[in-house]
Short mmCIF file of N, CA, C and O in Angstrom, two decimals:
data_model
loop_
_atom_site.label_atom_id
_atom_site.label_comp_id
_atom_site.label_asym_id
_atom_site.label_seq_id
_atom_site.Cartn_x
_atom_site.Cartn_y
_atom_site.Cartn_z
N MET A 1 54.32 -4.85 83.98
CA MET A 1 53.33 -5.43 83.01
C MET A 1 52.16 -6.58 83.46
O MET A 1 53.04 -7.75 83.82
N LEU A 2 51.15 -6.86 83.27
CA LEU A 2 50.59 -8.19 83.25
C LEU A 2 51.11 -9.23 82.54
O LEU A 2 51.71 -9.11 81.24
N ARG A 3 51.05 -10.49 83.48
CA ARG A 3 51.63 -11.61 83.00
C ARG A 3 50.32 -12.50 82.75
O ARG A 3 49.74 -12.70 83.23
N CYS A 4 50.30 -13.19 81.25
CA CYS A 4 48.91 -13.71 81.29
C CYS A 4 49.74 -15.33 80.27
O CYS A 4 51.13 -15.27 79.90
N ASP A 5 49.19 -16.43 80.20
CA ASP A 5 49.11 -17.73 79.67
C ASP A 5 49.22 -17.30 78.27
O ASP A 5 49.91 -18.06 77.15
N THR A 6 47.55 -16.99 77.38
CA THR A 6 47.78 -16.71 76.76
C THR A 6 46.99 -15.23 75.87
O THR A 6 46.11 -14.54 76.94
N LEU A 7 47.77 -14.56 75.16
CA LEU A 7 46.84 -13.42 74.36
C LEU A 7 46.35 -13.66 73.25
O LEU A 7 46.66 -13.73 72.13
N ILE A 8 45.48 -13.04 73.00
CA ILE A 8 44.31 -12.97 72.24
C ILE A 8 43.98 -11.56 70.99
O ILE A 8 43.10 -11.29 72.24
N ARG A 9 44.82 -11.60 70.09
CA ARG A 9 44.65 -9.96 70.00
C ARG A 9 43.71 -9.87 68.93
O ARG A 9 43.40 -10.51 68.14
N ASN A 10 43.09 -8.32 69.00
CA ASN A 10 42.16 -7.57 67.73
C ASN A 10 41.17 -9.06 67.34
O ASN A 10 40.80 -9.18 66.10
N ALA A 11 40.26 -9.24 68.20
CA ALA A 11 39.06 -10.43 68.16
C ALA A 11 38.22 -9.80 68.01
O ALA A 11 38.27 -8.80 68.74
N SER A 12 37.13 -10.22 67.58
CA SER A 12 35.72 -9.51 67.27
C SER A 12 34.88 -10.21 68.64
O SER A 12 34.27 -11.33 68.49
N VAL A 13 34.77 -9.12 69.42
CA VAL A 13 34.31 -9.86 70.81
C VAL A 13 33.18 -9.69 71.18
O VAL A 13 32.60 -8.31 71.45
N LEU A 14 32.35 -10.54 71.24
CA LEU A 14 30.02 -10.98 71.91
C LEU A 14 30.12 -10.82 72.74
O LEU A 14 30.96 -12.05 73.57
N ASP A 15 29.87 -9.26 73.73
CA ASP A 15 30.32 -9.99 74.84
C ASP A 15 29.01 -11.08 76.59
O ASP A 15 28.45 -11.11 77.41
N GLY A 16 27.39 -11.08 75.48
CA GLY A 16 26.59 -11.60 75.61
C GLY A 16 25.56 -10.66 75.62
O GLY A 16 24.24 -11.41 75.68
N SER A 17 25.86 -9.37 75.47
CA SER A 17 24.69 -8.56 76.05
C SER A 17 23.46 -8.27 74.49
O SER A 17 23.09 -8.09 74.94
N GLY A 18 24.27 -8.91 73.82
CA GLY A 18 23.37 -8.49 72.30
C GLY A 18 23.25 -7.27 71.68
O GLY A 18 23.30 -7.31 70.59
N GLY A 19 24.68 -6.98 72.18
CA GLY A 19 25.11 -5.43 71.12
C GLY A 19 26.08 -5.52 70.52
O GLY A 19 26.42 -7.16 70.18
N ALA A 20 26.37 -4.87 69.25
CA ALA A 20 27.43 -5.25 68.21
C ALA A 20 28.97 -5.84 68.98
O ALA A 20 29.38 -5.14 70.19
N ALA A 21 29.95 -6.48 68.46
CA ALA A 21 30.46 -7.03 68.44
C ALA A 21 31.83 -6.03 68.20
O ALA A 21 31.67 -4.79 67.89
N LYS A 22 32.81 -6.08 69.85
CA LYS A 22 34.09 -5.29 69.97
C LYS A 22 35.10 -5.70 69.76
O LYS A 22 35.90 -6.67 69.81
N LEU A 23 36.32 -4.72 68.86
CA LEU A 23 37.69 -5.44 68.75
C LEU A 23 38.46 -5.24 70.31
O LEU A 23 38.81 -3.85 70.36
N LEU A 24 38.82 -6.54 70.43
CA LEU A 24 39.33 -6.46 71.37
C LEU A 24 40.45 -7.18 71.93
O LEU A 24 40.40 -8.05 70.79
N ASP A 25 41.07 -7.07 72.17
CA ASP A 25 42.48 -8.23 72.79
C ASP A 25 41.49 -8.28 74.56
O ASP A 25 40.96 -8.29 74.91
N VAL A 26 42.32 -10.27 74.77
CA VAL A 26 41.53 -10.79 75.38
C VAL A 26 42.65 -11.53 76.07
O VAL A 26 43.33 -12.60 75.69
N ALA A 27 43.28 -11.36 77.31
CA ALA A 27 44.51 -11.81 78.35
C ALA A 27 43.62 -13.30 79.46
O ALA A 27 42.52 -12.89 79.95
N LEU A 28 44.08 -14.30 79.05
CA LEU A 28 43.76 -15.53 79.54
C LEU A 28 45.30 -16.48 80.89
O LEU A 28 45.89 -15.82 79.97
N GLY A 29 44.61 -16.53 81.76
CA GLY A 29 45.79 -16.39 82.81
C GLY A 29 44.94 -17.76 84.02
O GLY A 29 43.73 -17.68 84.52
N GLU A 30 45.93 -19.03 83.96
CA GLU A 30 45.00 -20.45 84.92
C GLU A 30 43.70 -20.37 84.80
O GLU A 30 42.82 -20.60 85.65
N GLY A 31 43.16 -20.14 83.44
CA GLY A 31 42.26 -20.87 83.20
C GLY A 31 40.86 -19.67 83.00
O GLY A 31 39.78 -20.43 83.20
N LYS A 32 41.30 -18.47 83.25
CA LYS A 32 40.22 -17.95 84.11
C LYS A 32 40.54 -16.26 82.98
O LYS A 32 41.81 -16.57 82.40
N ILE A 33 40.09 -14.98 82.76
CA ILE A 33 40.03 -14.58 81.98
C ILE A 33 40.51 -13.13 82.88
O ILE A 33 40.27 -12.84 84.10
N CYS A 34 41.78 -12.40 82.36
CA CYS A 34 42.26 -12.05 83.38
C CYS A 34 42.22 -10.07 83.07
O CYS A 34 42.90 -9.31 84.20
N ALA A 35 42.36 -10.28 82.28
CA ALA A 35 42.24 -8.73 81.35
C ALA A 35 41.60 -8.86 79.96
O ALA A 35 41.66 -9.49 79.13
N ILE A 36 40.27 -7.76 79.30
CA ILE A 36 40.21 -7.24 78.21
C ILE A 36 40.11 -6.18 78.23
O ILE A 36 39.79 -4.76 78.65
N GLY A 37 40.44 -5.29 77.30
CA GLY A 37 40.63 -4.13 76.64
C GLY A 37 41.83 -4.17 75.27
O GLY A 37 41.34 -4.96 74.34
N SER A 38 41.49 -2.67 74.62
CA SER A 38 42.28 -2.35 72.97
C SER A 38 43.83 -2.45 73.79
O SER A 38 44.15 -2.17 74.28
N SER A 39 44.25 -3.24 72.96
CA SER A 39 46.12 -2.72 72.60
C SER A 39 46.25 -3.51 73.64
O SER A 39 47.23 -2.57 74.86
N LEU A 40 46.29 -4.76 74.73
CA LEU A 40 46.74 -4.81 76.04
C LEU A 40 48.07 -5.18 76.24
O LEU A 40 48.61 -5.82 74.65
N GLU A 41 48.92 -4.75 76.71
CA GLU A 41 50.32 -5.03 76.75
C GLU A 41 50.50 -5.68 78.32
O GLU A 41 50.54 -5.91 78.44
N CYS A 42 51.14 -7.39 77.76
CA CYS A 42 51.29 -8.47 78.44
C CYS A 42 52.07 -9.23 78.17
O CYS A 42 52.71 -9.45 76.82
N ILE A 43 52.48 -10.31 78.66
CA ILE A 43 53.76 -10.66 78.81
C ILE A 43 53.26 -11.79 78.67
O ILE A 43 52.30 -12.76 79.95
N ALA A 44 53.40 -12.83 77.49
CA ALA A 44 52.11 -13.94 77.70
C ALA A 44 53.26 -15.42 76.73
O ALA A 44 53.55 -15.32 75.99
N GLU A 45 52.72 -16.49 77.16
CA GLU A 45 53.42 -17.47 76.53
C GLU A 45 53.18 -17.87 75.34
O GLU A 45 54.04 -18.04 74.47
N THR A 46 51.65 -17.81 74.86
CA THR A 46 51.29 -17.66 73.66
C THR A 46 50.79 -16.72 73.16
O THR A 46 49.41 -16.19 73.90
N ILE A 47 50.40 -16.05 71.79
CA ILE A 47 49.77 -14.66 71.39
C ILE A 47 49.25 -15.73 70.00
O ILE A 47 49.87 -16.20 69.13
N VAL A 48 47.82 -14.96 69.88
CA VAL A 48 46.36 -15.49 69.26
C VAL A 48 46.21 -14.70 68.12
O VAL A 48 46.10 -13.64 69.15
N GLU A 49 46.65 -13.93 67.33
CA GLU A 49 46.04 -13.07 66.04
C GLU A 49 45.02 -13.75 65.65
O GLU A 49 44.73 -14.93 65.15
N ALA A 50 43.54 -12.82 66.18
CA ALA A 50 42.84 -13.41 65.85
C ALA A 50 41.60 -12.01 64.98
O ALA A 50 41.05 -12.48 65.11
N PRO A 51 43.11 -11.18 64.16
CA PRO A 51 41.53 -10.29 63.26
C PRO A 51 40.77 -11.48 62.36
O PRO A 51 41.13 -12.56 61.46
N GLY A 52 39.36 -11.40 62.24
CA GLY A 52 38.29 -11.80 61.33
C GLY A 52 37.81 -13.32 62.36
O GLY A 52 37.55 -13.72 61.92
N LEU A 53 38.18 -13.29 63.24
CA LEU A 53 37.69 -14.23 64.16
C LEU A 53 36.52 -13.67 64.94
O LEU A 53 36.99 -12.21 66.06
N VAL A 54 36.03 -14.15 65.96
CA VAL A 54 35.03 -13.95 66.67
C VAL A 54 35.48 -15.01 67.77
O VAL A 54 35.17 -15.72 68.06
N LEU A 55 35.20 -13.73 69.50
CA LEU A 55 35.48 -14.86 70.67
C LEU A 55 34.23 -14.47 70.95
O LEU A 55 33.13 -13.27 71.12
N ALA A 56 33.34 -15.36 71.84
CA ALA A 56 32.04 -14.98 72.50
C ALA A 56 32.10 -15.89 73.66
O ALA A 56 33.00 -17.21 73.57
N PRO A 57 31.37 -15.79 74.60
CA PRO A 57 31.08 -16.55 76.13
C PRO A 57 30.31 -17.65 75.74
O PRO A 57 29.56 -17.74 74.53
N GLY A 58 30.48 -18.60 76.51
CA GLY A 58 29.89 -19.54 76.59
C GLY A 58 30.40 -20.99 75.41
O GLY A 58 31.78 -20.52 75.11
N PHE A 59 29.73 -21.53 75.37
CA PHE A 59 30.19 -22.84 74.09
C PHE A 59 28.83 -22.68 73.38
O PHE A 59 27.73 -23.11 73.52
N ILE A 60 29.30 -22.53 72.01
CA ILE A 60 29.01 -23.10 70.64
C ILE A 60 28.56 -24.71 70.38
O ILE A 60 29.51 -25.20 69.55
N ASP A 61 27.19 -25.38 70.39
CA ASP A 61 27.26 -26.70 70.09
C ASP A 61 26.95 -26.96 68.86
O ASP A 61 25.48 -27.41 69.10
N VAL A 62 27.24 -27.11 67.89
CA VAL A 62 26.94 -27.57 66.77
C VAL A 62 26.63 -28.89 66.55
O VAL A 62 26.58 -29.71 65.44
N HIS A 63 26.83 -29.94 67.31
CA HIS A 63 26.71 -31.45 66.68
C HIS A 63 25.13 -31.65 67.20
O HIS A 63 24.06 -31.06 67.38
N THR A 64 25.24 -32.55 65.36
CA THR A 64 23.85 -33.02 64.97
C THR A 64 23.90 -33.96 64.41
O THR A 64 25.14 -34.86 63.61
N HIS A 65 22.07 -34.89 64.71
CA HIS A 65 22.86 -36.03 63.29
C HIS A 65 21.86 -35.77 62.13
O HIS A 65 21.73 -37.09 61.44
N ASP A 66 21.76 -34.32 62.36
CA ASP A 66 20.85 -34.63 60.58
C ASP A 66 22.30 -34.66 59.72
O ASP A 66 22.13 -33.12 59.45
N ASP A 67 22.35 -35.69 59.31
CA ASP A 67 23.35 -34.76 58.19
C ASP A 67 23.33 -34.63 57.07
O ASP A 67 23.78 -34.21 56.35
N ILE A 68 21.87 -35.25 56.47
CA ILE A 68 21.61 -34.33 55.43
C ILE A 68 21.88 -33.08 55.51
O ILE A 68 21.95 -32.08 54.30
N VAL A 69 21.12 -32.59 56.48
CA VAL A 69 21.46 -31.10 56.61
C VAL A 69 22.60 -30.31 56.49
O VAL A 69 22.33 -28.97 55.80
N VAL A 70 23.48 -30.52 56.84
CA VAL A 70 25.03 -30.10 56.86
C VAL A 70 25.77 -29.93 55.22
O VAL A 70 26.68 -29.33 54.90
N ILE A 71 25.00 -31.13 54.19
CA ILE A 71 25.14 -31.05 52.94
C ILE A 71 24.13 -30.15 52.43
O ILE A 71 24.62 -29.39 51.63
N GLN A 72 23.16 -30.19 52.66
CA GLN A 72 22.16 -29.08 51.58
C GLN A 72 22.36 -27.47 52.18
O GLN A 72 22.28 -26.70 51.85
N ASP A 73 22.62 -27.07 53.74
CA ASP A 73 22.95 -26.02 54.40
C ASP A 73 24.12 -26.09 55.08
O ASP A 73 24.29 -26.01 56.38
N PRO A 74 25.29 -25.90 54.61
CA PRO A 74 26.50 -25.83 55.47
C PRO A 74 26.63 -24.99 56.41
O PRO A 74 27.74 -25.09 57.88
N ALA A 75 26.05 -23.76 56.42
CA ALA A 75 26.23 -22.71 57.43
C ALA A 75 25.09 -22.94 58.45
O ALA A 75 25.24 -22.74 59.60
N MET A 76 24.30 -24.69 59.00
CA MET A 76 23.50 -25.17 59.81
C MET A 76 22.79 -23.59 59.93
O MET A 76 22.93 -24.24 62.17
N LEU A 77 22.19 -23.10 59.86
CA LEU A 77 21.42 -22.31 60.78
C LEU A 77 20.54 -22.51 61.19
O LEU A 77 19.64 -22.26 62.26
N SER A 78 20.05 -23.73 60.77
CA SER A 78 18.72 -23.99 62.07
C SER A 78 18.94 -24.60 63.37
O SER A 78 18.17 -24.59 64.09
N ARG A 79 20.17 -24.74 63.51
CA ARG A 79 20.69 -25.33 64.21
C ARG A 79 21.60 -24.32 65.38
O ARG A 79 22.10 -24.01 66.51
N SER A 80 21.89 -22.78 64.68
CA SER A 80 22.59 -21.98 65.53
C SER A 80 21.23 -20.42 65.63
O SER A 80 20.96 -19.97 64.74
N ARG A 81 21.32 -20.25 67.16
CA ARG A 81 19.68 -19.85 67.28
C ARG A 81 20.25 -19.28 68.84
O ARG A 81 20.85 -19.60 69.87
N LYS A 82 19.64 -18.38 69.21
CA LYS A 82 19.52 -17.45 69.90
C LYS A 82 18.86 -18.08 71.28
O LYS A 82 17.26 -18.38 70.54
N VAL A 83 19.14 -18.13 72.35
CA VAL A 83 18.22 -19.18 73.51
C VAL A 83 17.94 -18.29 74.48
O VAL A 83 18.49 -17.21 75.07
#
């Protein structure tokens, strides 16, 4: 059985391809992804139940100095866009 540091279960995973999210488990070990799949069986130090949460590659930086915008539009859609 796979051993990992962290197992994230049932996350909506976006793989960066532009396709629809898939409900998957992601195992992390030594700072890297060591397995992705449906219903992974792992021995993990930490298990994160993630239904309803999205897991995506990369980093989304929503830092801004447009303080009034976050009050007017809390979703900050003007700052979230595909590049």
